[in-house]
PDB file of C-alpha atoms in Angstrom:
ATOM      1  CA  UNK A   1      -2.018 -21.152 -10.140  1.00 57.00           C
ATOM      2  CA  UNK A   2       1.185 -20.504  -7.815  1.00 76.00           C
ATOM      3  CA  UNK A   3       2.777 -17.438  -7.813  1.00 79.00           C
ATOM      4  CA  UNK A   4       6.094 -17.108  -8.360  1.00 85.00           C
ATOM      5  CA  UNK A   5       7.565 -16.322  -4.927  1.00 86.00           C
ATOM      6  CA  UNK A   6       5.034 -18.036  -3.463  1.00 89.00           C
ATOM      7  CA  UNK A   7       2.015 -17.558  -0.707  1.00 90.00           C
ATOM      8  CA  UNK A   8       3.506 -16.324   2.005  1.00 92.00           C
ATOM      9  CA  UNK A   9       6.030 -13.809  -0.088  1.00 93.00           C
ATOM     10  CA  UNK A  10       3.191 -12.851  -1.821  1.00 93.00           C
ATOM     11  CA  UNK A  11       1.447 -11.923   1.619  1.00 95.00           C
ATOM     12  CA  UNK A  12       4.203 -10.034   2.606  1.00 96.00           C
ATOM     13  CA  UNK A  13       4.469  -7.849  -0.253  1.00 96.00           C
ATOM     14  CA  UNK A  14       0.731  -6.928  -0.294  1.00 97.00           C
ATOM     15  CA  UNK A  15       1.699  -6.113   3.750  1.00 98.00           C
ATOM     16  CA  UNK A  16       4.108  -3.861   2.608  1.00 98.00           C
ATOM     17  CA  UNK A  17       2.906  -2.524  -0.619  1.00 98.00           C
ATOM     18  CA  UNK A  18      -0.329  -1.302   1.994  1.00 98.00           C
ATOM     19  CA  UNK A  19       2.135  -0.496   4.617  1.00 98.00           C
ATOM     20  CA  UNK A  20       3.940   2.666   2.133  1.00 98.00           C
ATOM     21  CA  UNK A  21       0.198   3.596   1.304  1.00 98.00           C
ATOM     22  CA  UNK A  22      -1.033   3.630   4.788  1.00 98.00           C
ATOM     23  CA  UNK A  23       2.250   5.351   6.112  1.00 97.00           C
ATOM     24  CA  UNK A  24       1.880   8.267   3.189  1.00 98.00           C
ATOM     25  CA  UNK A  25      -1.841   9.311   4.078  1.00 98.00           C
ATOM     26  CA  UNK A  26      -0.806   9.054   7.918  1.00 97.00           C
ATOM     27  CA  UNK A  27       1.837  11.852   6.228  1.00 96.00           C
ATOM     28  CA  UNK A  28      -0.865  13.675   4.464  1.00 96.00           C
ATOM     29  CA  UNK A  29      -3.604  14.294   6.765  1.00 97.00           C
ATOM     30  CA  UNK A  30      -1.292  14.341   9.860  1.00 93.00           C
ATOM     31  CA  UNK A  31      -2.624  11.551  11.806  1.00 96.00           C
ATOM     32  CA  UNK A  32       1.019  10.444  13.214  1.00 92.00           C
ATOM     33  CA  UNK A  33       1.307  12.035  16.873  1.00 91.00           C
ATOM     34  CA  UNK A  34       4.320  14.125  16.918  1.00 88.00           C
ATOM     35  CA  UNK A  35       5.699  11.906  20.248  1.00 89.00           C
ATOM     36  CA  UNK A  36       6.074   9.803  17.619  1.00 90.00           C
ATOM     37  CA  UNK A  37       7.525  11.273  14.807  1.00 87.00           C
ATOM     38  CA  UNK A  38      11.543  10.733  14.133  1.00 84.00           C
ATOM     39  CA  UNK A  39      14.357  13.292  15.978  1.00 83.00           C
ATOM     40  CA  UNK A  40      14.188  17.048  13.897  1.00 88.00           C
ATOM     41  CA  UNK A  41      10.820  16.608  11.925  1.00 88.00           C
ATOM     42  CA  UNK A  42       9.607  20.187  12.802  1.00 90.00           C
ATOM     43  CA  UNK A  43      13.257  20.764  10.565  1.00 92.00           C
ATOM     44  CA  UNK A  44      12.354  21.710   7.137  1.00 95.00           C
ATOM     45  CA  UNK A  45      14.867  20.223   5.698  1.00 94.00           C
ATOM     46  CA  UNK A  46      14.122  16.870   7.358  1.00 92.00           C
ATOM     47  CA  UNK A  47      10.543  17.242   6.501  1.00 93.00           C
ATOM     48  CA  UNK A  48      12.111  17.701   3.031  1.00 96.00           C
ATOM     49  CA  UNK A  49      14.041  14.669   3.304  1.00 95.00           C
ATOM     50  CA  UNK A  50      11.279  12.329   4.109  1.00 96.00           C
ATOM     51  CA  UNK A  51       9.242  13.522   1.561  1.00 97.00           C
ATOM     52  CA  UNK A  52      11.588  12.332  -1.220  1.00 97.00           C
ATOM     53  CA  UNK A  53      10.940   9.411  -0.303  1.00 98.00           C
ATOM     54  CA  UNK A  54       7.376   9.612  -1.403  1.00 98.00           C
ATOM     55  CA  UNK A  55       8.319   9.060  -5.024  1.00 98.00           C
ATOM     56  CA  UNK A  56      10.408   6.059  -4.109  1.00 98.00           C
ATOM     57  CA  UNK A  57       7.626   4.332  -2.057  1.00 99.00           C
ATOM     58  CA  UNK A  58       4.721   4.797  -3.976  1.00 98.00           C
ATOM     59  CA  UNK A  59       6.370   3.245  -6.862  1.00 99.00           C
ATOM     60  CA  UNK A  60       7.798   0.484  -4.675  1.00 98.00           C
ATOM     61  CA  UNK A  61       3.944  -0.044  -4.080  1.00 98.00           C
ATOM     62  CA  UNK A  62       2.607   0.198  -7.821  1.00 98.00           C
ATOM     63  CA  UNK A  63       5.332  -2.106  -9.072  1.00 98.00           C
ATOM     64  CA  UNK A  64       4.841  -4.720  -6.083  1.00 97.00           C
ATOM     65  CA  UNK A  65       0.801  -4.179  -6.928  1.00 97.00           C
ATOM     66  CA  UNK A  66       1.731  -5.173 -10.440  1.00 96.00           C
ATOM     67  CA  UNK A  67       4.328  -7.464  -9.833  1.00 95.00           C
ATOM     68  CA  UNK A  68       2.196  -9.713  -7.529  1.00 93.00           C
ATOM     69  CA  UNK A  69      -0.765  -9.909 -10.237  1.00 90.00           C
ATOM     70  CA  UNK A  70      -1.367 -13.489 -11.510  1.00 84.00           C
ATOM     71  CA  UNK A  71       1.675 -15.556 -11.449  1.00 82.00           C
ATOM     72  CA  UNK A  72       3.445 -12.770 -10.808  1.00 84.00           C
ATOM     73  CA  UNK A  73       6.115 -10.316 -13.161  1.00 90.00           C
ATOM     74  CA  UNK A  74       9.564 -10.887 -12.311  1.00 91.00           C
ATOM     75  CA  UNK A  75      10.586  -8.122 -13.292  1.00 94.00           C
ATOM     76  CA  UNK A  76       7.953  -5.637 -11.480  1.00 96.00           C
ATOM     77  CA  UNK A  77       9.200  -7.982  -8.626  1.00 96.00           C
ATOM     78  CA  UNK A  78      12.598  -7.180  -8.464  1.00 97.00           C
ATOM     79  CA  UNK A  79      12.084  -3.384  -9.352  1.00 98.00           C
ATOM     80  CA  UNK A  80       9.618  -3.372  -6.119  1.00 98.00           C
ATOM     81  CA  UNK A  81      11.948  -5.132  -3.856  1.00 98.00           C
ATOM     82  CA  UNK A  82      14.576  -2.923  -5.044  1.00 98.00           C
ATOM     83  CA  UNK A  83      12.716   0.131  -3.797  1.00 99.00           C
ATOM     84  CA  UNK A  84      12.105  -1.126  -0.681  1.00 99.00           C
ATOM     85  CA  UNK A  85      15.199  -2.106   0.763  1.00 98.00           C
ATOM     86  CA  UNK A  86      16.776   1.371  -0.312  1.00 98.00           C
ATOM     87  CA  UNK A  87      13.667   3.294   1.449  1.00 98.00           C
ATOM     88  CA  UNK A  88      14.506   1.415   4.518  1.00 98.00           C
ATOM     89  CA  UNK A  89      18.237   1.444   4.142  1.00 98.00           C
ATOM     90  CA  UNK A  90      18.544   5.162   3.269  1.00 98.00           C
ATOM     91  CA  UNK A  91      16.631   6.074   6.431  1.00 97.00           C
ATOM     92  CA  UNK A  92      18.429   3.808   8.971  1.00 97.00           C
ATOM     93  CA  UNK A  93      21.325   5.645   7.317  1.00 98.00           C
ATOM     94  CA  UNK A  94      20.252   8.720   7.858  1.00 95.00           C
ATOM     95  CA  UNK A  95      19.338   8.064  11.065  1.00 94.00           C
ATOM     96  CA  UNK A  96      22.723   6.531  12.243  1.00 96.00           C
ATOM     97  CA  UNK A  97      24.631   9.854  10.915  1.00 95.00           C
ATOM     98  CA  UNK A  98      22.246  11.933  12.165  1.00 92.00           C
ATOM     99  CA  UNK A  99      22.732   9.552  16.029  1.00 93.00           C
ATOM    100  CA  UNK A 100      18.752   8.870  16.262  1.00 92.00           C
ATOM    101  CA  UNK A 101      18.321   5.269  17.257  1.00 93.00           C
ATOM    102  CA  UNK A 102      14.543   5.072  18.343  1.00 92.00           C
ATOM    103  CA  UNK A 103      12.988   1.728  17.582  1.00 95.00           C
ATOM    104  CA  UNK A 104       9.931   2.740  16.324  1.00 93.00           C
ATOM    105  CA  UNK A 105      11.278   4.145  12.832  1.00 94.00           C
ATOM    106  CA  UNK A 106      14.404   1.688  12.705  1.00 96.00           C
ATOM    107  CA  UNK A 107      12.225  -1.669  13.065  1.00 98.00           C
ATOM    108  CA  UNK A 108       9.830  -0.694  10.505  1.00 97.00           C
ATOM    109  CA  UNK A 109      12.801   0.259   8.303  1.00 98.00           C
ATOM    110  CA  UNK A 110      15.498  -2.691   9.106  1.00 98.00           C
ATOM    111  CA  UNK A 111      12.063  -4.693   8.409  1.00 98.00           C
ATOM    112  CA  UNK A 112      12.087  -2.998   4.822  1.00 98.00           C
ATOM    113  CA  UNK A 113      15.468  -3.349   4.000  1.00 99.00           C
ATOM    114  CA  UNK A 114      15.401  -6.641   4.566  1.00 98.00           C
ATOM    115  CA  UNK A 115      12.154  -8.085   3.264  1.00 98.00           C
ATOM    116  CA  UNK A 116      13.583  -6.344   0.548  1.00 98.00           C
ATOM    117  CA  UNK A 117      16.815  -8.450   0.572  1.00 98.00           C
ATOM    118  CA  UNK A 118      14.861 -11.405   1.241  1.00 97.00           C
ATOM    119  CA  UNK A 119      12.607 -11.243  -2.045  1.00 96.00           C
ATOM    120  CA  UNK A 120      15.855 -10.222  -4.021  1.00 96.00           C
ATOM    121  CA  UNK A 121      17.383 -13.214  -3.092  1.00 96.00           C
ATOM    122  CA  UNK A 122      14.588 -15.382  -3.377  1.00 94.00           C
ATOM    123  CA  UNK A 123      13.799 -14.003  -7.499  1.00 93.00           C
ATOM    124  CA  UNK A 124      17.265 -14.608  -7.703  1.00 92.00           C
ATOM    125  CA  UNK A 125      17.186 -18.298  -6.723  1.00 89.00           C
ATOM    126  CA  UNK A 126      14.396 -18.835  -9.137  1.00 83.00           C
ATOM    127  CA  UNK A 127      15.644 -17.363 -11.910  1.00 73.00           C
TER     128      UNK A 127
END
């Protein structure tokens, strides 16, 4: 049975779908190394900020989760993929008015935005 967006799209949204989970109990038990962590986290206000997007990535994750099932639910699909490219986009925004450029948040987030592009305009050539 082929899924709609095929194999390897497929792949890539389980990747990410595991990716928002993974990154949200790194959050909760505070297993990411503050070297790491993006300019201002200690701010809570910035600490506020990134967890609103909690919300928005968890159900980017439940709708990809259910959107990938079988042959795959368009509609979950595009809802997912939706989510995903404004998590990423709204943080390299952020970012860029705030004048943090590190690549270890803008990578991750770029690659977000636009796997999220990319399966938007892949559902929207099948359709």
């Amino acid at each position: 049975m082929e899924h709609v967006v095929g194999k390897g799209t497929k792949n890539l949204l389980i990747s990410i779908d595991f990716g928002f989970i993974i990154y949200w109990g790194l959050i909760v038990f505070g297993l990411i190394p503050h070297d790491w962590v993006f300019q201002n986290y200690d701010d809570l206000n910035v600490k506020a900020w990134n967890w609103s997007f909690f919300p928005l990535d968890i159900a980017a994750s439940i709708t990809g989760f259910l959107g990938i099932k079988g042959k795959g639910n368009w509609t979950l699909l595009i809802v997912s993929a939706t989510l995903t490219m404004v998590a990423g986009g709204m943080a390299i925004v952020f970012w860029s008015i705030q004048g943090f450029f590190n690549l270890g948040w803008w990578i991750p987030n770029l690659f977000l935005f636009l796997s999220g592009l990319f399966v938007l305009i892949k559902l929207k050539r099948i359709k």
